[in-house]
Amino acid sequence: MNIPENLLYSSDHEWVRIEDGKAVIGITDYAQDALGDVVFVDLPDIGGIVNSGQTITEVESTKSVSDIYAPITGTIIEVNHDLVDAPELLNEDPYGDGWICAIELSDNSSTDLLSPQQYGELIES
């Protein structure tokens, strides 16, 4: 399983890359593998305020429909429109072109995120 060292992770299998006061979010390699072939991504609304642990979107695969949760608190400032026409990017490049959205961190945004090592231990158990 691919677990990049430069990212943080949620126990719900989302990854977070914090850069310039925002957090880019996607699903992990483990999550996309468990989902199977992704056929639809319901993108969140730009401007939406989200709290850590709140459902921000849904992903539909050939196996099921799964909720995607906000790993941090803030405001959604960008979404990956490429996923509308190419939802398979979540399977093909979950840590790159398959990102889902970016959230501007709020002042009270706490990070209960896992290190790559902690996330690796989580998925092994």
PDB file of C-alpha atoms in Angstrom:
ATOM      1  CA  MET A   1       0.000   0.000   0.000  1.00  0.00           C
ATOM      2  CA  ASN A   2       1.328   3.416  -0.962  1.00  0.00           C
ATOM      3  CA  ILE A   3       1.558   5.811   2.031  1.00  0.00           C
ATOM      4  CA  PRO A   4       3.466   8.983   1.056  1.00  0.00           C
ATOM      5  CA  GLU A   5       5.663  10.397   3.812  1.00  0.00           C
ATOM      6  CA  ASN A   6       4.812  14.046   3.057  1.00  0.00           C
ATOM      7  CA  LEU A   7       1.105  13.752   3.945  1.00  0.00           C
ATOM      8  CA  LEU A   8      -1.052  13.431   7.052  1.00  0.00           C
ATOM      9  CA  TYR A   9      -3.940  10.978   7.315  1.00  0.00           C
ATOM     10  CA  SER A  10      -7.333  10.581   8.968  1.00  0.00           C
ATOM     11  CA  SER A  11      -8.609   7.375  10.515  1.00  0.00           C
ATOM     12  CA  ASP A  12     -11.385   7.546   7.878  1.00  0.00           C
ATOM     13  CA  HIS A  13      -8.777   7.081   5.099  1.00  0.00           C
ATOM     14  CA  GLU A  14      -8.462  10.637   3.802  1.00  0.00           C
ATOM     15  CA  TRP A  15      -5.082  12.260   3.206  1.00  0.00           C
ATOM     16  CA  VAL A  16      -4.184  15.901   3.865  1.00  0.00           C
ATOM     17  CA  ARG A  17      -1.424  18.037   2.380  1.00  0.00           C
ATOM     18  CA  ILE A  18      -1.148  21.376   4.199  1.00  0.00           C
ATOM     19  CA  GLU A  19       0.310  24.199   2.105  1.00  0.00           C
ATOM     20  CA  ASP A  20       0.020  27.990   2.419  1.00  0.00           C
ATOM     21  CA  GLY A  21      -2.843  27.998   4.956  1.00  0.00           C
ATOM     22  CA  LYS A  22      -4.934  25.479   3.088  1.00  0.00           C
ATOM     23  CA  ALA A  23      -5.345  21.740   3.178  1.00  0.00           C
ATOM     24  CA  VAL A  24      -5.654  19.728  -0.022  1.00  0.00           C
ATOM     25  CA  ILE A  25      -7.675  16.563   0.603  1.00  0.00           C
ATOM     26  CA  GLY A  26      -8.169  13.230  -1.111  1.00  0.00           C
ATOM     27  CA  ILE A  27      -8.688   9.563  -0.344  1.00  0.00           C
ATOM     28  CA  THR A  28      -5.838   7.189   0.354  1.00  0.00           C
ATOM     29  CA  ASP A  29      -4.580   4.356  -1.805  1.00  0.00           C
ATOM     30  CA  TYR A  30      -6.062   1.980   0.767  1.00  0.00           C
ATOM     31  CA  ALA A  31      -9.504   3.655   0.440  1.00  0.00           C
ATOM     32  CA  GLN A  32      -9.551   3.661  -3.356  1.00  0.00           C
ATOM     33  CA  ASP A  33      -8.532  -0.008  -3.389  1.00  0.00           C
ATOM     34  CA  ALA A  34     -11.329  -0.906  -0.956  1.00  0.00           C
ATOM     35  CA  LEU A  35     -13.866   1.071  -2.998  1.00  0.00           C
ATOM     36  CA  GLY A  36     -13.096  -0.572  -6.311  1.00  0.00           C
ATOM     37  CA  ASP A  37     -13.633   1.272  -9.583  1.00  0.00           C
ATOM     38  CA  VAL A  38     -14.902   4.794  -8.853  1.00  0.00           C
ATOM     39  CA  VAL A  39     -17.665   5.823 -11.272  1.00  0.00           C
ATOM     40  CA  PHE A  40     -18.980   9.080  -9.750  1.00  0.00           C
ATOM     41  CA  VAL A  41     -17.771  11.815  -7.385  1.00  0.00           C
ATOM     42  CA  ASP A  42     -20.234  14.317  -5.900  1.00  0.00           C
ATOM     43  CA  LEU A  43     -18.043  17.387  -5.426  1.00  0.00           C
ATOM     44  CA  PRO A  44     -18.593  19.550  -2.341  1.00  0.00           C
ATOM     45  CA  ASP A  45     -19.778  23.157  -2.678  1.00  0.00           C
ATOM     46  CA  ILE A  46     -17.175  25.920  -2.747  1.00  0.00           C
ATOM     47  CA  GLY A  47     -17.742  28.237   0.205  1.00  0.00           C
ATOM     48  CA  GLY A  48     -19.139  25.492   2.398  1.00  0.00           C
ATOM     49  CA  ILE A  49     -17.962  25.569   6.007  1.00  0.00           C
ATOM     50  CA  VAL A  50     -17.032  22.125   7.292  1.00  0.00           C
ATOM     51  CA  ASN A  51     -16.096  20.705  10.653  1.00  0.00           C
ATOM     52  CA  SER A  52     -13.619  17.918  11.179  1.00  0.00           C
ATOM     53  CA  GLY A  53     -15.417  14.584  10.898  1.00  0.00           C
ATOM     54  CA  GLN A  54     -18.345  15.998   8.899  1.00  0.00           C
ATOM     55  CA  THR A  55     -19.361  14.373   5.608  1.00  0.00           C
ATOM     56  CA  ILE A  56     -18.244  16.613   2.749  1.00  0.00           C
ATOM     57  CA  THR A  57     -19.046  14.470  -0.275  1.00  0.00           C
ATOM     58  CA  GLU A  58     -19.867  11.014  -1.592  1.00  0.00           C
ATOM     59  CA  VAL A  59     -18.004   8.712  -3.921  1.00  0.00           C
ATOM     60  CA  GLU A  60     -19.801   6.027  -5.867  1.00  0.00           C
ATOM     61  CA  SER A  61     -17.978   2.912  -7.009  1.00  0.00           C
ATOM     62  CA  THR A  62     -18.976  -0.327  -8.651  1.00  0.00           C
ATOM     63  CA  LYS A  63     -19.193  -1.790  -5.118  1.00  0.00           C
ATOM     64  CA  SER A  64     -20.902   0.920  -3.022  1.00  0.00           C
ATOM     65  CA  VAL A  65     -21.485   4.560  -2.190  1.00  0.00           C
ATOM     66  CA  SER A  66     -19.111   5.925   0.461  1.00  0.00           C
ATOM     67  CA  ASP A  67     -19.018   9.152   2.430  1.00  0.00           C
ATOM     68  CA  ILE A  68     -15.865  11.252   2.421  1.00  0.00           C
ATOM     69  CA  TYR A  69     -15.226  13.157   5.653  1.00  0.00           C
ATOM     70  CA  ALA A  70     -13.515  16.473   6.329  1.00  0.00           C
ATOM     71  CA  PRO A  71     -10.305  15.677   8.200  1.00  0.00           C
ATOM     72  CA  ILE A  72     -10.035  19.330   9.322  1.00  0.00           C
ATOM     73  CA  THR A  73     -12.237  22.352  10.025  1.00  0.00           C
ATOM     74  CA  GLY A  74     -12.446  25.223   7.558  1.00  0.00           C
ATOM     75  CA  THR A  75     -14.018  26.559   4.373  1.00  0.00           C
ATOM     76  CA  ILE A  76     -13.981  24.728   1.041  1.00  0.00           C
ATOM     77  CA  ILE A  77     -12.130  27.004  -1.385  1.00  0.00           C
ATOM     78  CA  GLU A  78     -11.405  24.708  -4.352  1.00  0.00           C
ATOM     79  CA  VAL A  79     -12.754  21.507  -5.858  1.00  0.00           C
ATOM     80  CA  ASN A  80     -11.220  19.228  -8.462  1.00  0.00           C
ATOM     81  CA  HIS A  81     -13.584  19.661 -11.427  1.00  0.00           C
ATOM     82  CA  ASP A  82     -11.586  17.056 -13.388  1.00  0.00           C
ATOM     83  CA  LEU A  83     -13.303  14.368 -11.276  1.00  0.00           C
ATOM     84  CA  VAL A  84     -16.677  15.152 -12.891  1.00  0.00           C
ATOM     85  CA  ASP A  85     -15.581  13.746 -16.249  1.00  0.00           C
ATOM     86  CA  ALA A  86     -12.847  11.439 -14.941  1.00  0.00           C
ATOM     87  CA  PRO A  87     -13.827   9.987 -11.528  1.00  0.00           C
ATOM     88  CA  GLU A  88     -11.353   7.172 -12.187  1.00  0.00           C
ATOM     89  CA  LEU A  89      -8.568   9.614 -11.242  1.00  0.00           C
ATOM     90  CA  LEU A  90      -9.319   8.634  -7.632  1.00  0.00           C
ATOM     91  CA  ASN A  91      -8.190   5.102  -8.505  1.00  0.00           C
ATOM     92  CA  GLU A  92      -5.391   5.971 -10.902  1.00  0.00           C
ATOM     93  CA  ASP A  93      -3.686   8.793  -8.979  1.00  0.00           C
ATOM     94  CA  PRO A  94      -5.211   9.182  -5.490  1.00  0.00           C
ATOM     95  CA  TYR A  95      -2.344  11.351  -4.193  1.00  0.00           C
ATOM     96  CA  GLY A  96      -1.984  13.533  -7.274  1.00  0.00           C
ATOM     97  CA  ASP A  97      -4.585  14.297  -9.938  1.00  0.00           C
ATOM     98  CA  GLY A  98      -7.228  12.527  -7.838  1.00  0.00           C
ATOM     99  CA  TRP A  99      -7.396  15.172  -5.092  1.00  0.00           C
ATOM    100  CA  ILE A 100     -10.968  16.104  -4.127  1.00  0.00           C
ATOM    101  CA  CYS A 101     -10.966  19.587  -2.607  1.00  0.00           C
ATOM    102  CA  ALA A 102      -8.970  22.224  -0.759  1.00  0.00           C
ATOM    103  CA  ILE A 103     -10.050  23.675   2.571  1.00  0.00           C
ATOM    104  CA  GLU A 104      -8.869  26.993   3.972  1.00  0.00           C
ATOM    105  CA  LEU A 105      -7.920  26.237   7.543  1.00  0.00           C
ATOM    106  CA  SER A 106      -9.971  27.979  10.220  1.00  0.00           C
ATOM    107  CA  ASP A 107      -8.306  29.604  13.213  1.00  0.00           C
ATOM    108  CA  ASN A 108      -9.597  26.856  15.491  1.00  0.00           C
ATOM    109  CA  SER A 109      -8.764  23.985  13.152  1.00  0.00           C
ATOM    110  CA  SER A 110      -7.246  21.220  15.216  1.00  0.00           C
ATOM    111  CA  THR A 111      -5.352  18.451  13.584  1.00  0.00           C
ATOM    112  CA  ASP A 112      -6.101  15.013  14.992  1.00  0.00           C
ATOM    113  CA  LEU A 113      -4.334  13.610  11.993  1.00  0.00           C
ATOM    114  CA  LEU A 114      -2.103  10.576  11.816  1.00  0.00           C
ATOM    115  CA  SER A 115       1.500  10.464  10.696  1.00  0.00           C
ATOM    116  CA  PRO A 116       2.333   8.125   7.804  1.00  0.00           C
ATOM    117  CA  GLN A 117       3.671   5.606  10.332  1.00  0.00           C
ATOM    118  CA  GLN A 118       0.515   5.770  12.472  1.00  0.00           C
ATOM    119  CA  TYR A 119      -1.693   5.414   9.400  1.00  0.00           C
ATOM    120  CA  GLY A 120       0.316   2.402   8.247  1.00  0.00           C
ATOM    121  CA  GLU A 121      -0.234   0.770  11.639  1.00  0.00           C
ATOM    122  CA  LEU A 122      -3.967   1.535  11.421  1.00  0.00           C
ATOM    123  CA  ILE A 123      -4.487  -0.188   8.077  1.00  0.00           C
ATOM    124  CA  GLU A 124      -2.377  -3.168   9.109  1.00  0.00           C
ATOM    125  CA  SER A 125      -4.524  -3.850  12.181  1.00  0.00           C
TER     126      SER A 125
END
